[in-house]
Amino acid sequence: MATDIKDTARAFDAAAVMALPPGRPRVLALGEPAHGEEALLGLRNELFRRLVEQEGYRTIAIESDCVAGLAVDDYVTSGAGSLDEVMEYGFSHGWGAFAGNRALVRWMRAHNDGRPASERIRFAGFDGPLEITEAASPRQALIALQVYLAPHVDADLLPCTAATLDGLLGADDRWTDPAAMMDPAVSVGRSAEAGRLRLLADELTALLDAQTPHLLATTPREDYDRARLYARTATGLLRYHHAMADTSPARMTRLCALRDSMMAGNLLALAARGPVLVHAHNAHLQREKSTMRMWQGPVEWWSAGALVSARLGAEYAYVATALGTIRHRGVDEPAPDTVEGLLYALPDDRCVIDARRLATALDGTPPAPRTSPWFGYAPLDPARLADSDGIVFVKDVPER
């Protein structure tokens, strides 16, 4: 069996990763089993550079706020703003503080310097404007959508003015109150104002759709694409706030599903522009349902990867990342009868595994599931090996 497993592995590089799916994917999803490890960000950066230089990829998308990420894209494509500013304001979840993300943005800006627009590489966040403890106000996205439409369509077709939206939105802290995550009664998501805003967001989005030929003829494509992002974000945030006010047992299932649905919509829009490398937690990119145990019990929902895969088929490829040790987190050498333990016995520090060949090699001897003392690390599910196109295995993750 050991020989068979060794035969499924190649040294890590872009060519080995691209050899995993049956064709050239439009969306190449690189998952990670834990957030916040610089070694994994460095691996992602290395892969993206090679995909740009050797495979013609032009976009990277990460698990960060899609609206805030527009500032990062402006910086890497045109030099707007400063590196310090975009690292502070262009990322959510605290990702801007990580050296690996700063190195990515700096390299992208240097790569684009002096190149024509057609050759520039692009940055995108594909998460909603959401945090673990709160969701953003829909103000920025809603008003930006209305402001884009107002000069270019008949005033009689507009369902509202920016002032109307502003009045209905009220103070932003009504929307962002962290208490609403745990207490539905605190949420404004089912107030009369929120209901009216949902209808107006739907009408503005419908108007954007109906006026597409005119808008593409009279405004830059980049402005139109951003308006579509604002429309997706506004409607998605209002749905999310509505679900935050839900008192039923399905509340957290709805919230998790809505977040991944927003992610999927953003990924499909990016894929329409060209091949994209996506980096996020494995749970957001896998083809199977995602699961999480929360305070009220287990929650299960379809991930962004599952939703995008259902739409793109073979043009979606998912490569999971698995780890051997994260000693600074208390994750020591894996037991030899786990998937990670079998991979840890291989000689390479980083390798690419053909997951389906590995599943075949293990047929009849299913590995044991790995347990972890660190809640932030999600080991591979040995029953789901064939769910991915491949695995990137990192033997030892050093402390940053």
XYZ file of C-alpha atoms in Angstrom:
400
model
C 0.000 0.000 0.000
C 2.826 2.413 0.846
C 4.215 2.091 -2.693
C 0.802 2.828 -4.159
C 0.420 5.945 -2.036
C 3.882 7.181 -2.999
C 2.962 6.761 -6.644
C 0.047 9.185 -6.217
C 2.356 12.025 -5.112
C 4.401 14.638 -6.997
C 6.534 17.493 -5.737
C 4.531 20.697 -5.322
C 4.492 23.086 -8.263
C 1.904 24.677 -10.528
C 2.288 22.012 -13.217
C 1.522 19.253 -10.705
C -1.586 21.099 -9.508
C -2.803 21.763 -13.052
C -2.341 18.084 -13.931
C -4.974 17.054 -11.353
C -8.239 18.108 -13.082
C -9.167 16.578 -16.451
C -8.937 19.930 -18.244
C -7.984 23.561 -17.685
C -10.417 24.810 -15.034
C -12.080 28.198 -15.201
C -12.157 28.212 -11.391
C -9.245 26.569 -9.602
C -10.093 26.432 -5.903
C -7.271 25.965 -3.418
C -8.632 25.211 0.026
C -6.937 25.509 3.390
C -7.811 23.549 6.559
C -6.914 26.405 8.911
C -6.825 30.175 8.668
C -3.980 32.404 9.712
C -0.922 30.302 8.818
C 1.655 32.255 6.857
C 3.115 29.092 5.306
C -0.195 28.448 3.546
C -0.386 32.019 2.279
C 3.146 31.678 0.925
C 2.195 28.464 -0.869
C -0.862 30.196 -2.362
C 1.250 33.142 -3.531
C 3.786 30.825 -5.151
C 1.040 28.943 -6.976
C -0.625 32.137 -8.212
C 2.648 33.532 -9.561
C 3.240 30.352 -11.553
C -0.354 30.301 -12.818
C 0.053 33.878 -14.035
C 3.419 33.229 -15.672
C 2.744 29.775 -17.120
C -1.025 29.265 -17.415
C -2.463 32.675 -18.276
C -4.451 33.176 -15.078
C -5.271 36.813 -14.395
C -7.362 36.886 -11.179
C -6.981 35.755 -7.604
C -9.974 35.751 -5.248
C -9.685 35.303 -1.508
C -12.121 34.807 1.372
C -12.517 38.516 2.104
C -15.098 41.304 1.734
C -15.986 41.693 -1.951
C -16.749 45.425 -1.691
C -13.704 46.318 0.407
C -11.577 44.310 -2.036
C -12.356 46.794 -4.822
C -9.830 49.160 -3.230
C -7.154 46.460 -3.393
C -7.974 45.811 -7.054
C -7.719 49.536 -7.807
C -4.317 49.614 -6.147
C -2.848 46.598 -7.930
C -4.206 47.632 -11.340
C -3.628 51.400 -11.271
C -1.675 52.295 -8.126
C -4.642 54.139 -6.582
C -4.104 54.711 -2.857
C -1.180 53.249 -0.961
C -0.140 49.776 0.117
C -0.678 50.619 3.788
C -4.163 51.983 3.101
C -5.399 48.991 1.140
C -3.977 46.521 3.627
C -5.867 48.313 6.401
C -9.177 48.941 4.639
C -9.285 46.512 1.715
C -9.525 43.254 3.672
C -12.010 41.792 6.135
C -11.487 39.175 8.875
C -8.179 40.794 9.830
C -6.447 39.363 6.745
C -4.752 42.664 5.956
C -2.371 42.176 8.895
C -0.797 39.026 7.419
C 2.598 39.270 5.763
C 1.593 36.781 3.070
C -1.326 38.945 1.955
C 0.853 42.059 1.946
C 3.447 40.225 -0.160
C 0.719 39.159 -2.606
C -0.576 42.712 -3.066
C 2.945 44.152 -3.401
C 3.884 41.556 -6.039
C 0.668 42.116 -7.996
C 1.260 45.881 -8.097
C 4.863 45.381 -9.270
C 3.762 42.878 -11.912
C 1.149 45.278 -13.312
C 3.378 48.345 -13.376
C 3.757 49.492 -16.977
C 1.595 46.739 -18.459
C -1.449 47.417 -20.685
C -4.859 46.846 -19.111
C -5.350 43.585 -21.016
C -2.297 42.067 -19.336
C -2.891 43.237 -15.779
C -3.725 40.770 -13.064
C -6.697 41.386 -10.780
C -7.554 40.990 -7.112
C -10.999 40.185 -5.707
C -12.597 39.436 -2.404
C -15.431 36.992 -2.912
C -16.927 36.874 0.585
C -19.838 39.071 1.563
C -19.286 42.057 3.888
C -19.751 39.705 6.830
C -17.883 38.926 10.023
C -18.414 36.164 12.571
C -20.047 38.627 14.945
C -21.893 40.936 12.569
C -23.036 41.803 9.072
C -22.439 45.151 7.383
C -25.125 47.702 6.656
C -26.372 47.436 3.064
C -25.886 51.210 2.720
C -22.692 51.254 0.652
C -23.855 48.700 -1.904
C -27.429 49.982 -2.206
C -26.545 53.643 -2.648
C -23.679 52.844 -5.039
C -26.117 50.863 -7.202
C -28.657 53.719 -7.238
C -25.959 56.316 -7.965
C -24.688 54.247 -10.905
C -28.147 53.921 -12.439
C -29.488 57.443 -11.835
C -27.574 59.350 -14.582
C -28.123 56.669 -17.220
C -31.800 55.677 -17.076
C -35.077 57.552 -17.319
C -35.893 59.106 -13.944
C -39.405 57.670 -14.142
C -37.917 54.157 -14.117
C -35.960 54.652 -10.903
C -37.844 53.195 -7.929
C -36.236 55.586 -5.440
C -33.690 58.290 -4.837
C -30.488 57.959 -2.852
C -32.120 60.140 -0.175
C -35.002 57.675 0.124
C -32.561 54.834 0.669
C -30.616 56.870 3.209
C -33.753 57.570 5.221
C -34.835 53.935 5.265
C -31.363 52.735 6.221
C -31.024 54.960 9.246
C -27.892 54.714 11.382
C -25.462 51.965 10.348
C -25.015 50.742 13.907
C -28.622 49.498 13.816
C -27.452 46.959 11.245
C -24.040 46.107 12.666
C -24.973 45.536 16.322
C -23.005 42.376 17.312
C -25.784 41.369 19.715
C -27.977 40.523 16.713
C -25.834 37.497 15.872
C -26.906 35.763 19.081
C -30.286 37.428 19.660
C -32.689 37.620 16.689
C -34.817 40.165 18.546
C -32.008 42.729 18.221
C -31.838 42.435 14.427
C -33.517 45.067 12.227
C -33.711 42.563 9.369
C -37.495 42.138 9.566
C -38.421 45.728 10.316
C -40.771 47.621 8.007
C -37.804 49.656 6.724
C -35.814 46.506 5.929
C -38.787 45.040 4.072
C -39.092 48.176 1.971
C -35.352 48.149 1.281
C -35.507 44.530 0.083
C -38.194 45.489 -2.426
C -36.223 48.519 -3.628
C -33.028 46.458 -3.955
C -34.940 43.951 -6.065
C -36.367 46.723 -8.258
C -32.977 48.378 -8.716
C -31.445 45.021 -9.671
C -34.260 44.326 -12.116
C -33.708 47.760 -13.672
C -29.985 47.040 -13.981
C -30.816 43.785 -15.768
C -33.395 45.392 -18.081
C -31.071 48.239 -19.082
C -27.979 46.083 -19.671
C -27.591 46.774 -23.432
C -27.892 50.538 -22.900
C -25.600 50.561 -19.866
C -22.887 48.551 -21.609
C -23.034 50.952 -24.553
C -22.846 54.119 -22.441
C -20.711 53.257 -19.399
C -17.357 51.480 -19.019
C -17.618 47.717 -18.643
C -15.752 47.984 -15.341
C -18.431 50.316 -13.927
C -21.203 47.986 -15.074
C -19.515 44.950 -13.512
C -19.134 46.822 -10.230
C -22.810 47.776 -10.311
C -23.650 44.099 -10.634
C -21.425 43.412 -7.628
C -23.261 46.105 -5.671
C -26.597 44.579 -6.682
C -25.558 41.086 -5.554
C -24.174 42.472 -2.307
C -27.177 44.642 -1.472
C -29.709 41.883 -2.063
C -27.507 39.320 -0.327
C -26.981 41.489 2.764
C -30.689 42.241 3.074
C -31.475 38.513 2.871
C -28.800 37.856 5.483
C -30.188 40.480 7.873
C -33.685 39.050 7.351
C -32.343 35.631 8.368
C -30.604 37.128 11.406
C -34.048 38.065 12.716
C -35.286 34.490 12.270
C -36.293 32.747 15.498
C -36.698 29.268 14.008
C -34.289 26.331 14.557
C -33.126 26.744 10.942
C -31.666 30.214 11.594
C -27.957 29.315 11.530
C -28.414 26.936 8.599
C -29.957 29.792 6.637
C -27.168 32.203 7.588
C -24.398 29.789 6.592
C -26.162 28.957 3.330
C -26.749 32.614 2.479
C -23.097 33.462 3.048
C -21.920 30.699 0.702
C -24.578 31.650 -1.820
C -23.140 35.187 -1.894
C -19.667 33.696 -2.321
C -20.861 31.516 -5.200
C -22.476 34.448 -7.015
C -19.247 36.423 -6.810
C -17.142 33.483 -8.015
C -19.392 32.873 -11.013
C -19.126 36.550 -11.962
C -15.330 36.395 -11.731
C -15.262 33.177 -13.757
C -17.195 34.890 -16.545
C -14.255 37.305 -16.836
C -11.607 34.570 -17.147
C -9.733 31.855 -15.217
C -9.461 32.561 -11.502
C -7.539 31.067 -8.587
C -9.698 31.035 -5.456
C -8.299 30.654 -1.946
C -10.515 30.007 1.074
C -11.218 27.474 3.781
C -11.764 23.931 2.533
C -15.318 24.056 3.950
C -16.259 26.854 1.516
C -14.767 25.161 -1.565
C -15.564 21.454 -1.270
C -18.164 19.865 -3.522
C -19.943 18.073 -0.692
C -22.124 19.685 1.953
C -20.296 21.599 4.656
C -20.949 20.907 8.315
C -20.187 22.775 11.515
C -21.095 22.210 15.143
C -22.409 25.405 16.679
C -23.888 26.307 20.046
C -27.342 25.032 19.083
C -26.058 21.827 17.448
C -24.793 20.689 14.021
C -25.404 22.847 10.963
C -25.235 21.578 7.371
C -25.342 23.578 4.132
C -24.127 23.552 0.526
C -20.782 25.303 0.170
C -19.861 27.920 -2.425
C -17.744 25.268 -4.130
C -20.686 22.892 -4.357
C -22.857 25.630 -5.860
C -20.223 26.738 -8.383
C -19.363 23.147 -9.290
C -23.042 22.460 -9.998
C -23.009 25.339 -12.498
C -19.562 24.927 -14.079
C -19.115 21.167 -13.968
C -15.624 20.164 -15.094
C -14.590 23.824 -15.311
C -14.499 23.863 -11.502
C -11.539 22.157 -9.828
C -11.055 21.819 -6.085
C -7.723 21.073 -4.459
C -7.769 20.649 -0.680
C -4.790 21.413 1.526
C -3.872 19.032 4.339
C -1.279 19.480 7.058
C 1.055 17.290 9.035
C 1.988 19.348 12.090
C 1.163 22.825 13.403
C 3.145 22.471 16.590
C 2.610 26.040 17.783
C -1.128 25.224 17.775
C -0.677 21.915 19.594
C -1.150 19.827 16.431
C 1.643 17.233 16.558
C 2.527 14.389 14.192
C -0.603 12.646 12.908
C -1.364 9.055 13.838
C -0.042 6.672 11.152
C -3.497 5.208 10.451
C -4.952 8.594 9.370
C -4.771 10.099 5.870
C -2.443 12.789 7.165
C -0.316 10.128 8.862
C 0.067 8.190 5.619
C 1.048 11.373 3.783
C 3.392 12.421 6.571
C 5.449 9.302 5.887
C 6.195 10.536 2.357
C 9.638 12.143 1.917
C 8.644 15.541 0.482
C 7.940 18.557 2.694
C 5.284 19.690 0.215
C 3.617 17.435 -2.317
C 0.607 17.207 -4.597
C -1.568 14.103 -4.265
C -3.994 12.733 -6.839
C -6.933 12.313 -4.455
C -8.868 9.839 -6.549
C -5.842 7.601 -7.047
C -5.196 7.823 -3.320
C -8.795 6.797 -2.580
C -8.337 3.815 -4.906
C -5.043 2.864 -3.248
C -6.779 2.911 0.144
C -9.748 0.845 -1.000
C -10.635 -1.726 1.625
C -8.497 -0.074 4.312
C -10.255 3.181 5.188
C -8.037 5.449 7.294
C -9.143 6.582 10.713
C -10.396 10.164 11.070
C -7.826 12.504 12.559
C -8.676 14.481 15.666
C -7.180 17.870 16.495
C -6.700 19.705 19.792
C -7.002 23.022 17.921
C -10.570 23.940 17.013
C -9.307 26.090 14.132
C -7.880 23.132 12.208
C -10.152 20.836 10.176
C -8.486 17.505 9.242
C -9.367 15.710 6.024
C -12.485 13.567 6.053
C -11.206 10.136 4.926
C -14.646 9.315 3.523
C -14.512 12.319 1.170
C -11.122 11.951 -0.504
C -12.616 11.582 -3.972
C -14.642 14.784 -3.470
C -11.546 16.785 -4.429
C -9.425 16.710 -7.560
C -6.327 16.566 -5.419
C -4.596 17.392 -2.183
C -1.674 19.674 -1.454
C 0.087 18.279 1.608
C 2.341 20.449 3.773
C 4.345 18.336 6.161
C 5.193 20.865 8.881
C 3.802 24.364 9.315
C 6.294 26.616 11.114
C 5.254 29.357 13.484
C 5.319 32.767 11.819
